[in-house]
Coordinates of C-alpha atoms and ligand atoms in Angstrom, one line a residue:
X24 CA -6.9 -26.3 -6.5
X25 CA -3.7 -28.1 -7.8
X26 CA -4.5 -28.1 -11.3
X27 CA -5.5 -24.3 -11.2
X28 CA -2.3 -23.6 -9.9
X29 CA -0.5 -25.7 -12.4
X30 CA -2.5 -24.0 -15.0
X31 CA -1.5 -20.5 -13.8
X32 CA 2.1 -21.5 -13.6
X33 CA 2.1 -22.7 -17.3
X34 CA 0.1 -19.6 -18.6
X35 CA 2.6 -17.3 -17.0
X36 CA 5.3 -18.7 -18.5
X37 CA 3.8 -18.7 -21.8
X38 CA 2.7 -15.1 -21.5
X39 CA 6.1 -14.2 -20.0
X40 CA 4.0 -12.8 -17.0
X41 CA 5.4 -11.7 -13.5
X42 CA 2.7 -11.5 -10.7
X43 CA 3.0 -8.8 -8.0
X44 CA 0.8 -9.3 -4.8
X45 CA 0.5 -6.9 -2.1
X46 CA 0.8 -8.1 1.3
X47 CA -2.9 -7.9 2.0
X48 CA -3.8 -10.0 -0.6
X49 CA -5.2 -13.6 0.1
X50 CA -2.9 -16.4 1.4
X51 CA -3.6 -18.2 -1.9
X52 CA -2.4 -15.2 -3.9
X53 CA 0.5 -14.7 -1.7
X54 CA 1.7 -17.9 -2.3
X55 CA 1.7 -18.1 -6.1
X56 CA 3.1 -14.6 -6.3
X57 CA 6.6 -13.8 -7.8
X58 CA 6.9 -10.9 -5.5
X59 CA 4.9 -10.2 -2.2
X60 CA 5.5 -6.3 -0.8
X61 CA 4.4 -3.0 0.5
X62 CA 3.5 -0.4 -2.3
X63 CA 7.0 1.1 -2.4
X64 CA 8.5 -2.5 -2.9
X65 CA 5.9 -3.2 -5.6
X66 CA 6.5 0.1 -7.4
X67 CA 10.4 -0.1 -7.3
X68 CA 9.6 -3.7 -8.7
X69 CA 7.5 -2.6 -11.4
X70 CA 9.8 -0.2 -12.8
X71 CA 12.8 -2.6 -12.7
X72 CA 11.0 -6.0 -13.8
X73 CA 12.0 -7.1 -17.2
X74 CA 9.0 -9.2 -18.0
X75 CA 6.6 -7.8 -20.6
X76 CA 3.4 -8.4 -18.6
X77 CA 3.0 -7.6 -15.0
X78 CA -0.2 -9.3 -13.2
X79 CA -0.8 -7.0 -10.1
X80 CA -3.0 -8.6 -7.3
X81 CA -3.7 -5.4 -5.4
X82 CA -6.2 -2.8 -5.7
X83 CA -6.6 -0.4 -8.8
X84 CA -4.4 2.6 -7.9
X85 CA -1.3 -0.2 -7.2
X86 CA -2.2 -1.5 -10.7
X87 CA -2.1 2.1 -12.0
X88 CA 1.1 3.0 -10.4
X89 CA 2.7 0.1 -11.9
X90 CA 1.2 1.0 -15.6
X91 CA 2.8 4.5 -14.9
X92 CA 6.2 3.3 -14.0
X93 CA 6.0 0.9 -16.6
X94 CA 4.3 2.5 -19.5
X95 CA 5.5 0.0 -22.2
X96 CA 4.2 -3.0 -20.7
X97 CA 1.0 -4.8 -20.2
X98 CA -0.5 -4.1 -16.9
X99 CA -3.1 -6.5 -15.9
X100 CA -5.6 -6.4 -12.8
X101 CA -7.5 -9.7 -12.3
X102 CA -10.6 -8.0 -11.1
X103 CA -11.8 -4.4 -12.4
X104 CA -13.8 -3.6 -8.9
X105 CA -11.0 -3.8 -6.8
X106 CA -11.0 -0.3 -5.5
X107 CA -9.5 1.9 -2.6
X108 CA -12.4 4.1 -0.9
X109 CA -9.4 6.2 0.4
X110 CA -8.0 7.1 -3.0
X111 CA -11.5 7.5 -4.0
X112 CA -12.2 10.4 -1.3
X113 CA -10.4 13.1 -3.2
X114 CA -10.8 14.3 -7.0
X115 CA -9.1 17.0 -8.7
X116 CA -11.6 19.7 -7.8
X117 CA -11.0 19.5 -4.0
X118 CA -7.1 19.2 -4.7
X119 CA -7.3 22.4 -7.0
X120 CA -9.3 24.3 -4.1
X121 CA -6.6 23.5 -1.6
X122 CA -3.7 24.1 -4.0
X123 CA -5.1 27.6 -4.6
X124 CA -5.5 28.4 -1.0
X125 CA -2.1 27.4 -0.2
X126 CA 0.1 28.5 -3.3
X127 CA 3.2 28.4 -1.9
X128 CA 2.7 24.7 -0.7
X129 CA 4.2 21.7 -2.2
X130 CA 1.8 18.8 -2.9
X131 CA 2.9 15.4 -1.6
X132 CA 0.4 12.9 -2.6
X133 CA 0.2 9.4 -0.9
X134 CA 0.7 6.7 -3.7
X135 CA -3.1 5.4 -2.5
X136 CA -4.4 7.8 -5.1
X137 CA -5.7 7.9 -8.5
X138 CA -3.4 8.8 -11.6
X139 CA -5.3 12.0 -11.8
X140 CA -4.4 13.3 -8.4
X141 CA -0.8 11.8 -8.7
X142 CA -0.5 14.1 -12.1
X143 CA -1.3 17.2 -10.1
X144 CA 1.2 16.5 -7.2
X145 CA 5.1 17.5 -6.9
X146 CA 6.1 14.4 -5.2
X147 CA 4.4 10.8 -4.1
X148 CA 5.2 9.0 -1.1
X149 CA 4.3 5.8 0.4
X150 CA 3.7 4.6 4.2
X151 CA 7.3 3.7 4.4
X152 CA 9.0 6.9 3.2
X153 CA 6.2 9.5 3.9
X154 CA 8.5 11.5 6.4
X155 CA 11.6 11.4 4.4
X156 CA 9.5 12.5 1.3
X157 CA 8.1 15.5 3.2
X158 CA 11.5 16.3 4.8
X159 CA 13.4 16.2 1.7
X160 CA 11.1 18.8 -0.3
X161 CA 12.5 22.6 -0.3
X162 CA 9.0 24.3 0.5
X163 CA 8.1 24.9 4.4
X164 CA 4.4 24.2 3.8
X165 CA 3.0 20.7 2.2
X166 CA -0.2 20.0 1.2
X167 CA -0.6 16.1 2.1
X168 CA -3.3 14.1 0.4
X169 CA -5.4 12.2 0.6
X170 CA -4.6 10.5 4.1
X171 CA -5.2 12.4 7.3
X172 CA -4.0 9.3 9.3
X173 CA -0.6 8.8 7.5
X174 CA -0.4 12.9 7.2
X175 CA -0.8 13.6 10.6
X176 CA 1.7 11.1 11.5
X177 CA 4.0 13.0 9.6
X178 CA 3.1 16.3 10.8
X179 CA 3.9 15.0 14.5
X180 CA 7.5 14.6 13.1
X181 CA 8.6 17.2 10.6
X182 CA 9.3 20.7 10.9
X183 CA 7.2 21.6 8.1
X184 CA 3.6 22.8 8.1
X185 CA 1.4 20.2 6.9
X186 CA -2.0 21.2 5.2
X187 CA -4.1 17.6 5.8
X188 CA -6.9 16.5 3.5
X189 CA -9.9 14.7 5.3
X190 CA -9.5 11.4 3.5
X191 CA -9.2 8.2 5.6
X192 CA -8.7 4.4 5.2
X193 CA -11.9 2.9 6.4
X194 CA -10.1 0.0 7.1
X195 CA -7.4 1.2 9.4
X196 CA -9.7 4.1 10.9
X197 CA -12.2 1.2 12.1
X198 CA -9.7 0.2 14.7
X199 CA -10.5 1.8 18.0
X200 CA -8.5 2.7 21.1
X201 CA -10.9 0.5 23.0
X202 CA -10.2 -2.5 20.4
X203 CA -6.6 -2.0 21.1
X204 CA -6.8 -2.0 24.8
X205 CA -9.0 -4.9 24.9
X206 CA -6.3 -6.6 22.6
X207 CA -3.6 -5.5 25.2
X208 CA -5.6 -7.2 28.2
X209 CA -5.5 -10.5 26.1
X210 CA -1.8 -10.3 25.3
X211 CA -0.3 -8.2 27.9
X212 CA 3.1 -9.8 27.1
X213 CA 2.8 -8.5 23.0
X214 CA 4.2 -5.3 21.8
X215 CA 2.0 -3.5 19.5
X216 CA 2.8 -2.2 16.0
X217 CA 0.0 -0.3 14.0
X218 CA 0.2 1.1 10.5
X219 CA 0.4 4.9 10.2
X220 CA -2.9 5.1 8.4
X221 CA -4.7 4.3 11.9
X222 CA -5.8 7.1 14.1
X223 CA -3.9 9.4 16.3
X224 CA -5.6 7.7 19.5
X225 CA -4.8 4.3 18.3
X226 CA -1.0 5.2 17.3
X227 CA -0.5 7.1 20.6
X228 CA -1.1 4.1 22.8
X229 CA 0.9 1.6 20.5
X230 CA 4.6 1.0 21.2
X231 CA 5.7 1.2 17.3
X232 CA 4.5 2.7 14.1
X233 CA 5.5 1.1 10.7
X234 CA 4.2 0.5 7.3
X235 CA 4.0 -3.3 6.3
X236 CA 7.4 -3.6 5.3
X237 CA 8.7 -2.1 8.6
X238 CA 6.6 -4.4 10.2
X239 CA 8.2 -7.4 8.7
X240 CA 11.7 -6.1 9.2
X241 CA 11.1 -5.1 12.9
X242 CA 9.5 -8.3 13.6
X243 CA 12.5 -10.4 12.3
X244 CA 15.0 -8.4 13.8
X245 CA 13.1 -7.5 17.2
X246 CA 14.3 -9.2 20.5
X247 CA 10.4 -9.6 21.1
X248 CA 8.6 -12.6 20.0
X249 CA 4.8 -11.8 20.6
X250 CA 3.1 -8.9 18.6
X251 CA -0.1 -7.0 18.3
X252 CA -0.6 -6.2 14.6
X253 CA -2.7 -3.0 13.6
X254 CA -3.0 -3.3 9.9
X255 CA -5.1 -5.3 7.4
X256 CA -5.3 -9.1 8.5
X257 CA -3.4 -10.2 4.9
X258 CA -0.3 -9.1 6.8
X259 CA -0.6 -11.7 9.6
X260 CA -0.3 -14.6 7.0
X261 CA 3.0 -12.9 5.6
X262 CA 4.3 -12.2 9.0
X263 CA 3.5 -15.9 10.4
X264 CA 4.8 -17.7 7.3
X265 CA 8.1 -15.7 7.3
X266 CA 8.7 -15.3 10.8
X267 CA 7.6 -18.7 11.9
X268 CA 9.1 -18.8 15.3
X269 CA 7.2 -15.7 16.7
X270 CA 3.7 -14.8 17.5
X271 CA 1.4 -12.6 16.0
X272 CA -2.1 -11.6 16.7
X273 CA -4.4 -9.2 15.0
X274 CA -5.8 -6.3 17.2
X275 CA -9.2 -6.7 15.9
X276 CA -11.2 -8.5 13.2
X277 CA -12.4 -5.2 11.9
X278 CA -9.0 -4.7 10.2
X279 CA -10.4 -6.5 7.1
X280 CA -10.4 -4.6 3.4
X281 CA -13.0 -6.1 1.4
X282 CA -11.3 -4.9 -1.9
X283 CA -8.0 -6.5 -1.2
X284 CA -9.9 -10.0 -1.1
X285 CA -11.7 -9.4 -4.1
X286 CA -8.8 -11.4 -6.1
X287 CA -8.7 -15.1 -6.2
X288 CA -7.2 -17.9 -8.1
X289 CA -9.9 -18.3 -10.5
X290 CA -9.8 -14.5 -11.4
X291 CA -6.1 -14.6 -11.7
X292 CA -6.4 -17.8 -14.1
X293 CA -8.9 -15.7 -16.2
X294 CA -7.0 -12.5 -16.2
X295 CA -4.0 -14.8 -17.5
X296 CA -5.8 -16.6 -20.4
X297 CA -8.2 -14.0 -21.4
X298 CA -5.4 -11.4 -21.0
X299 CA -7.8 -9.3 -18.9
X300 CA -8.2 -6.5 -17.4
X301 CA -5.5 -4.3 -19.1
X302 CA -4.9 -0.9 -17.1
X303 CA -5.0 2.0 -19.5
X304 CA -4.4 5.5 -18.7
X305 CA -4.8 8.6 -20.8
X306 CA -1.2 9.4 -21.9
X307 CA -1.4 13.2 -20.9
X308 CA -2.1 12.1 -17.5
X309 CA 0.1 9.1 -17.2
X310 CA 3.1 11.3 -18.2
X311 CA 2.1 13.9 -15.6
X312 CA 1.8 11.2 -13.0
X313 CA 4.9 9.9 -13.8
X314 CA 7.3 12.6 -12.6
X315 CA 6.1 12.6 -8.8
X316 CA 6.4 8.8 -8.8
X317 CA 10.2 8.9 -10.2
X318 CA 11.1 11.9 -8.1
X319 CA 10.0 9.5 -5.1
X320 CA 11.9 6.7 -6.4
X321 CA 15.0 8.6 -7.0
X322 CA 14.6 10.0 -3.3
X323 CA 14.3 6.9 -2.0
X324 CA 17.5 5.2 -3.8
X325 CA 19.7 8.4 -3.1
X326 CA 19.2 8.2 0.6
X327 CA 19.6 4.2 1.0
Ligands
SF4_419 FE1 -7.5 1.2 0.3 FE2 -7.4 1.0 3.2 FE3 -8.2 -1.0 1.6 FE4 -5.5 -0.2 1.6 S1 -6.7 -1.2 3.4 S2 -6.9 -0.9 -0.1 S3 -5.7 2.0 2.0 S4 -9.2 0.6 1.7

């Protein structure tokens, strides 16, 4: 293992590459990454990073987002079959039909979507900024795709009419109200934080709803010492590592995304040594998909 890690560092230096890893990645990948974060943090990094090569340890749509924001760089993903079932739940036909049905609505697209869906949208959002983005747009009607979990959470908080799409994250939607009630019984003195991709019935009996970066910030700054966490289990490793004086419990072992665990050190090594797998997006789609992402980043930076 030590030898493999030192080989990865050596190759990374030789290729002038930077390793970005999502919060849900395996501990061994989080430990070796240059930057760990949620989709928003990694999108911003991808657009600012100077290295000519980005190795994205996450799922396909994340690496695609990095490529869209840094089209001149080589963006590599260590495993090609790390997809996202949520992103795959919508295709261009379904979105076109919604857009035809609601011609006055703007389309807000969660970053957990393909480049093609982004290219058809007015603006992108992440779980960290979804409400801010929806509130920032001019139209009073919004088509929100593809996640009905996050979309319904935003709909509860905004004055705009939100038209939802029936997509969902199988990992977060797997968590039931009963799972949470059981976990609360086991840890009665813990506060509950769940991800907005969870169902409404789970969110409604939680104390707080945050994306992963919000969870980390809240855990650091909060006066509470024990937390029940309702997001993919990889986040527990990061929370325990970065906030070692507090306790974190995963609400249920169901909170496991198989696609996020497909990347390991061996595949990362192969990715660097064989320069694989490069993300390619047709130019016309890439250019159209860039605009809604840049618009989101512009709003994000102007309101900070
Ligand atoms: Fe997709 Fe859900 Fe896995 Fe995230 S946790 S990659 S949204 S399936």
